[in-house]
Coordinates of C-alpha atoms in Angstrom, one line a residue:
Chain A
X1 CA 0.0 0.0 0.0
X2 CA 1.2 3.1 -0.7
X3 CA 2.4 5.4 2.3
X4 CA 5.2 7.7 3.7
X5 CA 8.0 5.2 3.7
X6 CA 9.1 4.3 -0.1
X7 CA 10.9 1.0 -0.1
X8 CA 14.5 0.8 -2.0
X9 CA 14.2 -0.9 -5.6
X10 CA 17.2 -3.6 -6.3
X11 CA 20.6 -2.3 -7.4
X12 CA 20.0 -3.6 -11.2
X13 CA 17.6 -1.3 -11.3
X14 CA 18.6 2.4 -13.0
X15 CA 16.9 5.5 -10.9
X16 CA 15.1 6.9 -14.1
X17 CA 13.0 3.5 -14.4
X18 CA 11.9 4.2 -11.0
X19 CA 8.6 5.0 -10.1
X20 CA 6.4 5.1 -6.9
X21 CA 3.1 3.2 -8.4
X22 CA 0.8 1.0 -6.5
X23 CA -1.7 -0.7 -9.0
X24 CA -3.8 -1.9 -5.8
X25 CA -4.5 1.6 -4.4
X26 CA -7.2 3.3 -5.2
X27 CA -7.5 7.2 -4.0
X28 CA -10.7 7.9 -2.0
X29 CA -13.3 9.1 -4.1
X30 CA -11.9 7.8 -7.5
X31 CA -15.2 6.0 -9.1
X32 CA -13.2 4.3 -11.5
X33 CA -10.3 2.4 -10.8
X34 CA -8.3 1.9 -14.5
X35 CA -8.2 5.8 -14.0
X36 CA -5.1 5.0 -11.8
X37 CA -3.3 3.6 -15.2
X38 CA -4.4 6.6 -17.1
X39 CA -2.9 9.0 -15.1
X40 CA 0.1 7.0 -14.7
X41 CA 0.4 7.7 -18.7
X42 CA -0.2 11.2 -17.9
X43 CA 2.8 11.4 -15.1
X44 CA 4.7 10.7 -18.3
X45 CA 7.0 7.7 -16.7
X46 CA 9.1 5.5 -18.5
X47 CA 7.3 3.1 -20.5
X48 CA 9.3 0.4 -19.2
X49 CA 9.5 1.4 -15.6
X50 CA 9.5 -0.6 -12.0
X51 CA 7.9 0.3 -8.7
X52 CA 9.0 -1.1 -5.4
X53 CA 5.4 -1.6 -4.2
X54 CA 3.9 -4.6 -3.7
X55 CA 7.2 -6.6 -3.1
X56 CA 8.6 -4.7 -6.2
X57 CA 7.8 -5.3 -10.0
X58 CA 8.4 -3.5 -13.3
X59 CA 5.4 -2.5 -15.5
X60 CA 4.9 -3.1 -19.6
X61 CA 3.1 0.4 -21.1
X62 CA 3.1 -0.5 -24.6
X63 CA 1.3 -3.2 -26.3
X64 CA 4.5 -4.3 -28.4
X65 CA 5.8 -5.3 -25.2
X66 CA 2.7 -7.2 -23.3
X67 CA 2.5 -9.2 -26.6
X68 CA 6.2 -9.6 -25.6
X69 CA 5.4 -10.7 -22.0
X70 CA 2.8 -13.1 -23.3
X71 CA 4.3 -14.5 -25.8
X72 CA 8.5 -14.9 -24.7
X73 CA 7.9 -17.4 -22.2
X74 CA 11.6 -18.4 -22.4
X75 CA 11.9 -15.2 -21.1
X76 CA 8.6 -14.2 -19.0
X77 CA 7.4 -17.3 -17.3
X78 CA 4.1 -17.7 -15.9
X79 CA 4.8 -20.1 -13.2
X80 CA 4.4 -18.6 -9.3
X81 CA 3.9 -15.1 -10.1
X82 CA 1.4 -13.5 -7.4
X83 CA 1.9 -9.9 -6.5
X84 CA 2.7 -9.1 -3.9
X85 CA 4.3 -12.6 -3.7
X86 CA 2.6 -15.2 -1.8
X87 CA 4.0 -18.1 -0.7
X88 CA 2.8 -20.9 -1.1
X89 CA 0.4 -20.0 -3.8
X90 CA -1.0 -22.8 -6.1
X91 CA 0.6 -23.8 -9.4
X92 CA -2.7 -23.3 -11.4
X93 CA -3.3 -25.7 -14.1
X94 CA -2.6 -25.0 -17.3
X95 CA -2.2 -20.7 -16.5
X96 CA 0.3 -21.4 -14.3
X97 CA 2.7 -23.2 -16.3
X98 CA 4.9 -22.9 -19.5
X99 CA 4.6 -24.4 -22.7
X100 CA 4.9 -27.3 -23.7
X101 CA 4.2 -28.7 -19.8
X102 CA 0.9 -26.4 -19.7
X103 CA -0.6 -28.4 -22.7
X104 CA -1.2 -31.5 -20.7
X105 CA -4.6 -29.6 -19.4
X106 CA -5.2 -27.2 -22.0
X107 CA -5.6 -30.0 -24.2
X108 CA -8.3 -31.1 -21.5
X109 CA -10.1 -27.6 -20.9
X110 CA -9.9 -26.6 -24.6
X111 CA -12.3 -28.6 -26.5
X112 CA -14.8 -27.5 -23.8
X113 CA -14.6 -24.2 -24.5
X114 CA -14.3 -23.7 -28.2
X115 CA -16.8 -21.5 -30.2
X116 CA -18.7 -25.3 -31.2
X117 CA -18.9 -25.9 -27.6
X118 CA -20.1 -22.4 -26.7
X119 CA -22.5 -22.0 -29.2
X120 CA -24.3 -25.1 -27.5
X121 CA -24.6 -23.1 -24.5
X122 CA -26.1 -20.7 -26.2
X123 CA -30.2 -21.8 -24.8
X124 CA -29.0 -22.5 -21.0
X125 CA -27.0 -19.1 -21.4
X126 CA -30.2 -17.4 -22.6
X127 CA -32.7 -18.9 -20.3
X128 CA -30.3 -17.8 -17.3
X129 CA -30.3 -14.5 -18.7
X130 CA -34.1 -14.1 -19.0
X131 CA -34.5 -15.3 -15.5
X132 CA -32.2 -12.7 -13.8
X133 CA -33.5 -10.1 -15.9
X134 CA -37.6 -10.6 -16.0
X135 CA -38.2 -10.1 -12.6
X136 CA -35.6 -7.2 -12.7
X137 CA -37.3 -5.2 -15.3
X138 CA -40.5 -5.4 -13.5
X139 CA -39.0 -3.0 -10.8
X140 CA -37.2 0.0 -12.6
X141 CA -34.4 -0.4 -10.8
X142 CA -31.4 -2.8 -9.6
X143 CA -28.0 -2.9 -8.7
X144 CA -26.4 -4.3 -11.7
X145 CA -23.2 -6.2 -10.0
X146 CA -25.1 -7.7 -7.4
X147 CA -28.4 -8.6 -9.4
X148 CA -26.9 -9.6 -12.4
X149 CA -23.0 -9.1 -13.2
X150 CA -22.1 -12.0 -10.4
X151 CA -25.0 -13.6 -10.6
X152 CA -24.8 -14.8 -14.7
X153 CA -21.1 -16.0 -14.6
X154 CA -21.2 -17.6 -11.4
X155 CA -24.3 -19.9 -12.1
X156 CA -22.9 -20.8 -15.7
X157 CA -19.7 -22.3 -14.0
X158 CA -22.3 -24.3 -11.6
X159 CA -23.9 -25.7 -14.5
X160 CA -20.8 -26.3 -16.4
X161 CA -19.4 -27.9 -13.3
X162 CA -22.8 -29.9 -12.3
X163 CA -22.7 -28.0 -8.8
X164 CA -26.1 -27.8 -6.9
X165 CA -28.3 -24.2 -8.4
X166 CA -28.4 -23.6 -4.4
X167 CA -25.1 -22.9 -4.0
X168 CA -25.0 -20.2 -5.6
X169 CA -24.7 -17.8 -2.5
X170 CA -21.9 -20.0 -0.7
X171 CA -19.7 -19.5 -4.0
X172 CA -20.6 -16.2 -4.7
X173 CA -19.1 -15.9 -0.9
X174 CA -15.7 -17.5 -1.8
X175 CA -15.5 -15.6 -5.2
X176 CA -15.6 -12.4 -3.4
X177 CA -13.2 -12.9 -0.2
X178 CA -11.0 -14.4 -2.2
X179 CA -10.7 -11.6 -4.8
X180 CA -11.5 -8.4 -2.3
X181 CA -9.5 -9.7 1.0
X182 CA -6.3 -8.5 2.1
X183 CA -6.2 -10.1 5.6
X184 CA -3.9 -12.9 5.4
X185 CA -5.7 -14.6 8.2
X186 CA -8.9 -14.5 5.6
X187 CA -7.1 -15.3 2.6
X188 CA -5.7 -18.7 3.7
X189 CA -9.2 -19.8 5.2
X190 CA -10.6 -18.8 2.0
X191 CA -8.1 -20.7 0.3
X192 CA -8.5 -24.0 2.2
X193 CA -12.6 -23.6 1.9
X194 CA -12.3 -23.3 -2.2
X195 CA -9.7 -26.0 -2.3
X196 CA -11.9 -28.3 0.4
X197 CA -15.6 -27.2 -1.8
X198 CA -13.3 -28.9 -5.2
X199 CA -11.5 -31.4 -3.7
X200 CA -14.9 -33.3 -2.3
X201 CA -17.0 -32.3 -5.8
X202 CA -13.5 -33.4 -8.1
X203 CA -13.3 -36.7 -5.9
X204 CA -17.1 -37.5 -6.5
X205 CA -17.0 -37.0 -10.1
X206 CA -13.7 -39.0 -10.2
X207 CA -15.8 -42.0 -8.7
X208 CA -18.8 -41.0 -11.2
X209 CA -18.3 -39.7 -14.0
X210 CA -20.9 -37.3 -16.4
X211 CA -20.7 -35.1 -19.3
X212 CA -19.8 -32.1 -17.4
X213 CA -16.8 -29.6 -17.0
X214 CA -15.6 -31.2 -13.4
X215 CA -16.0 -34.9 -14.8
X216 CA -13.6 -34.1 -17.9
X217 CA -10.7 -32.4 -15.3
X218 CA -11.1 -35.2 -12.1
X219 CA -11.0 -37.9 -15.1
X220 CA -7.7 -36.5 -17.1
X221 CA -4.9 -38.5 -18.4
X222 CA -1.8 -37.5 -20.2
X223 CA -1.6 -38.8 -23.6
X224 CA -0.2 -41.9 -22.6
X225 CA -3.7 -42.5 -20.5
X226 CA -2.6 -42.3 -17.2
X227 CA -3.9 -40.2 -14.7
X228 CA -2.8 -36.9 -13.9
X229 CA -1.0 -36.1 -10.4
X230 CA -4.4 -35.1 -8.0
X231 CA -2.6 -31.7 -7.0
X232 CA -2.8 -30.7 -10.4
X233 CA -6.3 -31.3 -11.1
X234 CA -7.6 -29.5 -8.0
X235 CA -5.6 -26.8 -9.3
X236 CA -7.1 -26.7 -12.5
X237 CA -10.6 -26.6 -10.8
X238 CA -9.1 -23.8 -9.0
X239 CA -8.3 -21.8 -11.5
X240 CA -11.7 -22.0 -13.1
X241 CA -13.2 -20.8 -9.9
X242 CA -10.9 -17.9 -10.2
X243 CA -10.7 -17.0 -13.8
X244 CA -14.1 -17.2 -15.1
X245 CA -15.7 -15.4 -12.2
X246 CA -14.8 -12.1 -11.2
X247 CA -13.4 -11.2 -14.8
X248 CA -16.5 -11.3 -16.2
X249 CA -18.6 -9.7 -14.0
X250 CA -16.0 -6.7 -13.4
X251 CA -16.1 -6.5 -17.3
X252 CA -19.9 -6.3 -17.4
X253 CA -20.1 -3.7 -14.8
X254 CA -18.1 -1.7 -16.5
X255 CA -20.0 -2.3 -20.0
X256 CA -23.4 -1.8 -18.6
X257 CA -22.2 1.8 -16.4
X258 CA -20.4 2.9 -19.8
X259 CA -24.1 2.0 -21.5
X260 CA -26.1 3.6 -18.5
X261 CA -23.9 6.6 -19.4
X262 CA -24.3 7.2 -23.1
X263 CA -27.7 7.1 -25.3
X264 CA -25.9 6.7 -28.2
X265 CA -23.8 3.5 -27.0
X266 CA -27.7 2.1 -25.7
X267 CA -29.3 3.3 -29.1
X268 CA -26.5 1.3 -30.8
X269 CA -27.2 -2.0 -29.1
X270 CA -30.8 -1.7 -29.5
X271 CA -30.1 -0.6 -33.4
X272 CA -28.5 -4.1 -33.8
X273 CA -30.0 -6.4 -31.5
X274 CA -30.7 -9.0 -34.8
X275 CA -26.9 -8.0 -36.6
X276 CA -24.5 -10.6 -35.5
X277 CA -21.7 -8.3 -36.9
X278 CA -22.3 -5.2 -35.6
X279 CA -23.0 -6.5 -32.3
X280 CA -19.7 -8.2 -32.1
X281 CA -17.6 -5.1 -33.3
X282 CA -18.9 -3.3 -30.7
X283 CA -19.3 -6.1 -27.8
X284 CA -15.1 -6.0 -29.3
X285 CA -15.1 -2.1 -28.6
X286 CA -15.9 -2.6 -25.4
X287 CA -14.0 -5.0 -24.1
X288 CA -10.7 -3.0 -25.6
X289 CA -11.6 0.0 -23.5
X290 CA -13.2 -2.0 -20.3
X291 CA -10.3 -4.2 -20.0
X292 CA -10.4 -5.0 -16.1
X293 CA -7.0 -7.6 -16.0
X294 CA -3.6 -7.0 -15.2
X295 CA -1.9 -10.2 -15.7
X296 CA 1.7 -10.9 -14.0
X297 CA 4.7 -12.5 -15.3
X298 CA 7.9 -13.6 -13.7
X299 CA 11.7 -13.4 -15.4
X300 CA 13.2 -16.6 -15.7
X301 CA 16.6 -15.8 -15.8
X302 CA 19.0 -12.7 -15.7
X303 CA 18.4 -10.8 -19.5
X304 CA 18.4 -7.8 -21.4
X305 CA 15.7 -6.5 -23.0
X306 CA 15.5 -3.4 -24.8
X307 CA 18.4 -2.3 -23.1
X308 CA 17.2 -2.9 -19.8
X309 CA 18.7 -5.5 -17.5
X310 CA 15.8 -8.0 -15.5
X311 CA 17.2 -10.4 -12.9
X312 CA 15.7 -13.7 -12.4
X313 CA 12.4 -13.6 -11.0
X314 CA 11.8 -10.7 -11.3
X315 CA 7.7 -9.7 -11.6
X316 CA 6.4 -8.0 -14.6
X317 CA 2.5 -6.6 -14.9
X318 CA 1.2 -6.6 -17.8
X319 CA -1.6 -4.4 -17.7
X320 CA -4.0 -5.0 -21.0
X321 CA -6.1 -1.6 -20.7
X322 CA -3.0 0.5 -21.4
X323 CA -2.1 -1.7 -24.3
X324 CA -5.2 -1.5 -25.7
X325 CA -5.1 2.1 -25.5
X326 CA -2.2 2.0 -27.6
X327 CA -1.7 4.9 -30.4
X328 CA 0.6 2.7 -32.3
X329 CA -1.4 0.3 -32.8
X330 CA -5.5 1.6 -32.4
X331 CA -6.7 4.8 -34.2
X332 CA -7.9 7.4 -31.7
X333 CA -6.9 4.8 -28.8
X334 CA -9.4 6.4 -26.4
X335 CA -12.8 6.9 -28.4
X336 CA -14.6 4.6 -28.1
X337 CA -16.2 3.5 -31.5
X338 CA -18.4 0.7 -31.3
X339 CA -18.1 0.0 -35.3
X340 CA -14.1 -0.4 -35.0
X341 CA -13.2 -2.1 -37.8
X342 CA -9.2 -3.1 -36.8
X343 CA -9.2 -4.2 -33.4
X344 CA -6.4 -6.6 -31.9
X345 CA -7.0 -5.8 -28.7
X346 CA -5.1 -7.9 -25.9
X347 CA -7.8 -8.1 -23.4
X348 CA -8.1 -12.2 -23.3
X349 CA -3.9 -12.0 -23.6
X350 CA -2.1 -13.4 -26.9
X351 CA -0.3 -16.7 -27.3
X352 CA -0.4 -20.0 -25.9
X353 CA -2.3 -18.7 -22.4
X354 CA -4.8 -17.0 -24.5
X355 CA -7.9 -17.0 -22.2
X356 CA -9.5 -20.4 -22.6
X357 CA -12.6 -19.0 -21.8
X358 CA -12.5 -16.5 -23.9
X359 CA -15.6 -17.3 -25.9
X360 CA -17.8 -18.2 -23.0
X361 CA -17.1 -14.8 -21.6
X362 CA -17.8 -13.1 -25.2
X363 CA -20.9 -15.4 -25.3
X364 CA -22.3 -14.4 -21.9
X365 CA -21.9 -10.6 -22.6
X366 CA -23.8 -10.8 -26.1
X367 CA -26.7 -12.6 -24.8
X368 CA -26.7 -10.5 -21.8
X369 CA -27.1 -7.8 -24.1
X370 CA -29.6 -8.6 -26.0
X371 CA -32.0 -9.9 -23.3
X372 CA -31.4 -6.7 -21.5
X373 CA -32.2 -4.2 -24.1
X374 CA -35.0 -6.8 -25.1
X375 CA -36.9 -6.1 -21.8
X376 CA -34.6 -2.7 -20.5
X377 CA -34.4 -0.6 -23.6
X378 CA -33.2 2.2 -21.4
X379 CA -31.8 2.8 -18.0
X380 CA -29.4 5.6 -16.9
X381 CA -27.3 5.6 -13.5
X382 CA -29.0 5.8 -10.4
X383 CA -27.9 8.0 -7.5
X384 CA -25.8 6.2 -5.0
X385 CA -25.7 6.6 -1.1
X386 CA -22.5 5.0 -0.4
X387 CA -19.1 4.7 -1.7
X388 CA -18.6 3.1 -5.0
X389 CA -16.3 0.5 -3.9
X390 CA -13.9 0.5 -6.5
X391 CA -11.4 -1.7 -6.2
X392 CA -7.5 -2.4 -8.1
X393 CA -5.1 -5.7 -8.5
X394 CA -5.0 -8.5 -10.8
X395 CA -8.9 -7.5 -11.9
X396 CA -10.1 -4.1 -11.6
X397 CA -13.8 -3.1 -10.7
X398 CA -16.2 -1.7 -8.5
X399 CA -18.8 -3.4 -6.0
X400 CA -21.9 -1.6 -6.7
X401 CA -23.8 0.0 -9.5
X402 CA -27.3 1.1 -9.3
X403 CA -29.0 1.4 -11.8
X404 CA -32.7 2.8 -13.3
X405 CA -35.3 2.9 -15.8
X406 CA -39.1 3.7 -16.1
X407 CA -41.1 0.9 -16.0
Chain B
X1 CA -8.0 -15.0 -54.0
X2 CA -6.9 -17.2 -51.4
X3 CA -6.2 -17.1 -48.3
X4 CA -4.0 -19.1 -45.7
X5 CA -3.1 -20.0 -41.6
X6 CA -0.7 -20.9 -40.0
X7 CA -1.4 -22.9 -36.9
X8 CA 1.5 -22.8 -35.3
X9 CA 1.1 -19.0 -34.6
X10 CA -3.4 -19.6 -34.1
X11 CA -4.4 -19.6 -31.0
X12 CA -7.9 -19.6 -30.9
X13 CA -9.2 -16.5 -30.8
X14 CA -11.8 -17.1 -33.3
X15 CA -12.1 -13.9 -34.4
X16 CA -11.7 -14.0 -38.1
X17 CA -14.9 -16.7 -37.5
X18 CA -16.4 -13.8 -36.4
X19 CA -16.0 -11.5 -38.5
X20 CA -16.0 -14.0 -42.2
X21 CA -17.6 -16.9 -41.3
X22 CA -18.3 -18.1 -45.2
X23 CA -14.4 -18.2 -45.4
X24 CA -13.1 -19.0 -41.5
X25 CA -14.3 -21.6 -39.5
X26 CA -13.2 -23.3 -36.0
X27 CA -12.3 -26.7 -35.0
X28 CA -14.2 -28.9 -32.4
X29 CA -10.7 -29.8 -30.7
X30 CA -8.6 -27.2 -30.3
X31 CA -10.8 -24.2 -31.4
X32 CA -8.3 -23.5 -34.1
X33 CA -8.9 -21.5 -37.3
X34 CA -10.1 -24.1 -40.5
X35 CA -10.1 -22.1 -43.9
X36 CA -13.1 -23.1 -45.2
X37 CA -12.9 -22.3 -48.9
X38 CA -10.0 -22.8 -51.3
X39 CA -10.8 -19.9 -53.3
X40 CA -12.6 -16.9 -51.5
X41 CA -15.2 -15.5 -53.6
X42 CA -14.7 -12.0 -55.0
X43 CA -17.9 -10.9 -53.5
X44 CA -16.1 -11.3 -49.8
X45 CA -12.8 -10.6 -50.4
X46 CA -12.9 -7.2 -48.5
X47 CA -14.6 -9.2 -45.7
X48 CA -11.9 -11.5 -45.4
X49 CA -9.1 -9.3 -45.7
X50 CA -10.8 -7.8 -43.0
X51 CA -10.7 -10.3 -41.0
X52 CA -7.0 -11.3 -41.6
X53 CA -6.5 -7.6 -40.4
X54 CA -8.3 -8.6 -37.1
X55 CA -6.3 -11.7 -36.1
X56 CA -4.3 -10.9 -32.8
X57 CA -1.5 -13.6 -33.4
X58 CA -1.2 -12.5 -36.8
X59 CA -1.9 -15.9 -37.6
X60 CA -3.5 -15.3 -41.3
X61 CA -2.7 -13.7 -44.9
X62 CA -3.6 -13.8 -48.1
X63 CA -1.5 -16.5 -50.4
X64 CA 1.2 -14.9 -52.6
X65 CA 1.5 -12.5 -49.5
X66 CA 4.7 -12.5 -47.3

C-alpha cells in the first residue's frame, strides 16, 4: 500500500526506471479504478518502468511489449507469479505453467470451450439470462453487480461444473473474499474452503463420471492414458473458480455503467440487436476500452531486454487496458467506437495462455445484451448513497452499480 | 484470392470466424482456425481481408502475400 516510507528498488535497477506506483491503491473518491493507469500515462513515466510496491515489480506500457510478456515465455514465465508474492500459492493448471508442460490440461479444458462448444450453450446461457433479468425489469431499478454481473457467470460455472443451483450464494461468498480480502488470516481460510468445496466435488466425479466440465478435469490422463497427479487437477478446478468469475462480471459492470452513461452506445445495441456483426464489433469495442486484467509474469533468468537489465524472478504486470489504448497500434486509442473495424486488442492475452474461456465470456456478454435491451431498452445511473467501492489488483472493478429505468 | 493460416502461430481466438464466417471456421478440438474455402469469392474478399487484419497472433494472410 502506498504510504510515507518508499521501499528501495534492487541495485540492477537504473533510478530513471523508478517510479512510486501501487496498481492496488485506489484514492478515495476515484469512481473508477483503471483511472489510476491513465494517469500514470499522464505522469509521463518510463514506458518500461519498476515500482518497489507490492514486493517490487516492473510495468509493460506498450502493447508491443505485453505481446512480448505473453508470448516470450523463455523469457517471461508464468509459473508462481502472485503480487505481492505469496508463498505458497498454487501452481494453477494450465495458466500457471509454461509451454509445452501447460498443454497436458489445456488440451483437456480446450475442447470444452471452443466456439462449437459455446454456441451449444447458447439456450441455458439465454434462459439464465431471461431469469435474472424478468423479474428485474419489473422494478425499474437494480443494482447491476449484485443482481446480475455476479450472478450470470457464477451460475454458468455451476452448471458447467454440475454443482447444486443452491449454491450459488456459498460460491458467490468464496469468489468475493478471495478476490476483495487482504487479511492474510482470511485469505488462507478462503483458500483451504475453495480447495476443500473442489476437492470433495472433483473426488465425487472421479468415482462417477458425467458429461460435465468437473468430470472431464477429475478424469484427465496425459496422452499416454494415465492419470494426472491429484494436485494438479484440483488446481485446474481452482483456476476455473478464479478466472471465469470475477473477470466477467468486473467487465460487465463496467460495460453496462459505460451504457447507463451514453444514449448513443444504448441506441446502438438496441439498433442491432438482430446484426450478429455489428454486435460483435462493438461487444469487441468494449472489451478493448473496459479491460479489467492486469496479468503478471515472472523473469526466468537474468536478461536484457530493450536495453534494460531483468534479474531472475523478477515480476512484470502486464496491464492489457493501457495496451489497448495504444496509439501505435489503435486509431484514436481512447474513443470509443463501437463499429471499430481493426481491433487486436489484448484483453483475453495473446499466445499459448490465450484466455481459454475466452468465448464463453464473449458469449455471456452478447446474450446478456440482447436480453437486456429486449426487456430494459433504457436505463441511466441511479444515485448512489454509499461509496462506490472501487477496487485495483490483478482484476479491476467496482462493488456496486445502481442502476434505473421507467417501468 | 486465397487465403492461408498458420497454426502454429493460431491460437484460438476465433475472431476472423467472427467477422468472415463463409471463409473461417473453427475446429471442435482445439478451437483452431479451419479455412473453409480454397478460393474466397470475389464478393467477400474485403470481408476477409478484414478479418485477416483482425487476427491478434497475426496468424492469417492472403497467399502470394509474405
Amino acid at each position: 500500500m502506498s504510504g510515507a516510507y518508499f521501499p528501495p528498488a534492487p541495485d540492477h535497477v537504473p533510478p530513471e526506471r523508478i517510479v512510486d506506483f501501487d496498481f492496488f491503491a485506489v484514492p478515495p473518491g476515484l469512481e473508477d479504478p483503471l483511472e489510476i493507469w491513465r494517469e500514470l500515462l499522464r505522469r509521463d513515466v518510463p514506458h518500461i518502468f519498476y515500482t518497489p510496491r507490492n514486493g517490487g515489480h516492473w510495468v509493460f506500457l506498450d502493447y508491443a511489449d505485453v505481446v512480448e510478456g505473453y508470448r516470450n515465455h523463455a523469457l517471461f514465465s508464468t509459473y508462481q507469479t502472485p503480487i505481492p508474492p505469496l508463498d505458497p500459492f498454487p501452481v494453477v493448471q494450465p495458466q500457471g505453467v509454461d509451454p509445452p508442460e501447460h498443454n497436458v490440461f489445456r488440451r483437456l479444458l480446450a475442447p470444452l470451450f471452443t466456439p462449437i462448444a459455446i454456441r451449444a450453450l447458447g439456450d441455458e446461457l439465454r434462459s439464465r439470462a431471461q431469469k435474472l433479468i424478468e423479474p428485474l425489469a419489473a422494478r425499474g431499478s437494480c443494482d447491476f453487480i449484485t443482481d446480475y454481473a455476479e450472478k450470470l457467470p457464477t451460475g454458468m460455472f455451476l452448471h458447467l461444473m454440475d454443482f447444486e443451483e443452491e449454491r450459488l450464494p456459498e460460491f458467490l461468498a468464496l469468489s468475493n473474499t478471495f478476490f476483495r480480502s487482504t487479511d492474510p488470516e482470511e485469505r488462507g481460510r478462503n483458500l483451504e474452503e475453495i480447495f476443500a468445496v473442489l476437492n470433495a466435488h472433483l473426488s465425487a466425479k472421479r468415482e462417477k463420471p458425467w458429461d460435465d466440465l468437473a468430470s472431464a478435469i477429475a478424469c484427465g490422463t496425459d496422452k499416454a492414458g494415465n492419470p494426472l497427479p491429484w494436485g494438479d487437477i484440483l488446481n485446474c478446478g481452482f483456476l476455473l473458480f478464479v478466472a471465469g468469475l470475477d473477470t466477467v462480471t468486473n467487465t460487465m459492470g463496467y460495460i453496462w455503467r459505460y451504457l447507463a452513461a451514453t444514449p448513443e452506445a444504448r441506441a446502438y445495441f438496441r439498433r442491432y440487436a438482430d446484426d450478429r456483426a455489428m454486435l460483435q464489433s462493438g461487444i469487441e469495442e468494449l472489451l478493448r476500452i473496459n479491460a479489467v486484467s492486469n496479468l503478471f509474469r515472472r523473469c526466468q533468468s537474468d536478461f536484457v531486454y530493450k536495453g534494460v537489465q531483468f534479474r531472475r524472478n523478477d515480476r512484470v504486470v502486464l496491464p492489457n487496458n493501457i495496451a489497448n489504448r495504444d496509439a501505435s497500434i489503435f486509431e484514436r486509442p481512447d474513443e470509443i467506437k463501437l463499429d471499430r473495424a481493426v481491433n487486436t486488442h489484448v484483453t483475453f492475452g495473446v499466445g499459448p495462455h490465450r484466455c481459454v474461456g475466452s468465448h464463453l465470456a464473449k458469449h455471456e456478454i452478447m446474450i446478456s445484451l440482447i436480453e437486456w435491451f429486449a426487456r430494459i431498452p433504457d436505463f441511466e445511473l441511479a444515485p448512489r448513497t454509499g461509496d462506490v467501492g472501487a477496487f485495483g489488483g490483478s482484476v479491476m472493478g467496482f462493488r456496486t452499480l445502481p442502476l434505473r429505468w421507467t417501468v | 484470392m486465397r487465403v492461408a493460416v498458420n497454426l502454429a502461430v493460431c491460437q484460438g481466438h476465433a475472431r476472423c470466424e467472427d467477422i468472415c464466417p463463409e471463409v473461417f471456421g473453427t475446429d471442435a478440438v482445439e478451437g483452431k482456425c479451419v479455412i473453409l474455402t480454397e478460393d474466397v469469392p470475389e464478393a467477400l474478399r474485403d470481408k476477409a481481408l478484414l478479418a485477416i487484419r483482425n487476427c491478434p497472433e497475426g496468424a492469417l494472410r492472403k497467399l502470394g502475400d509474405k
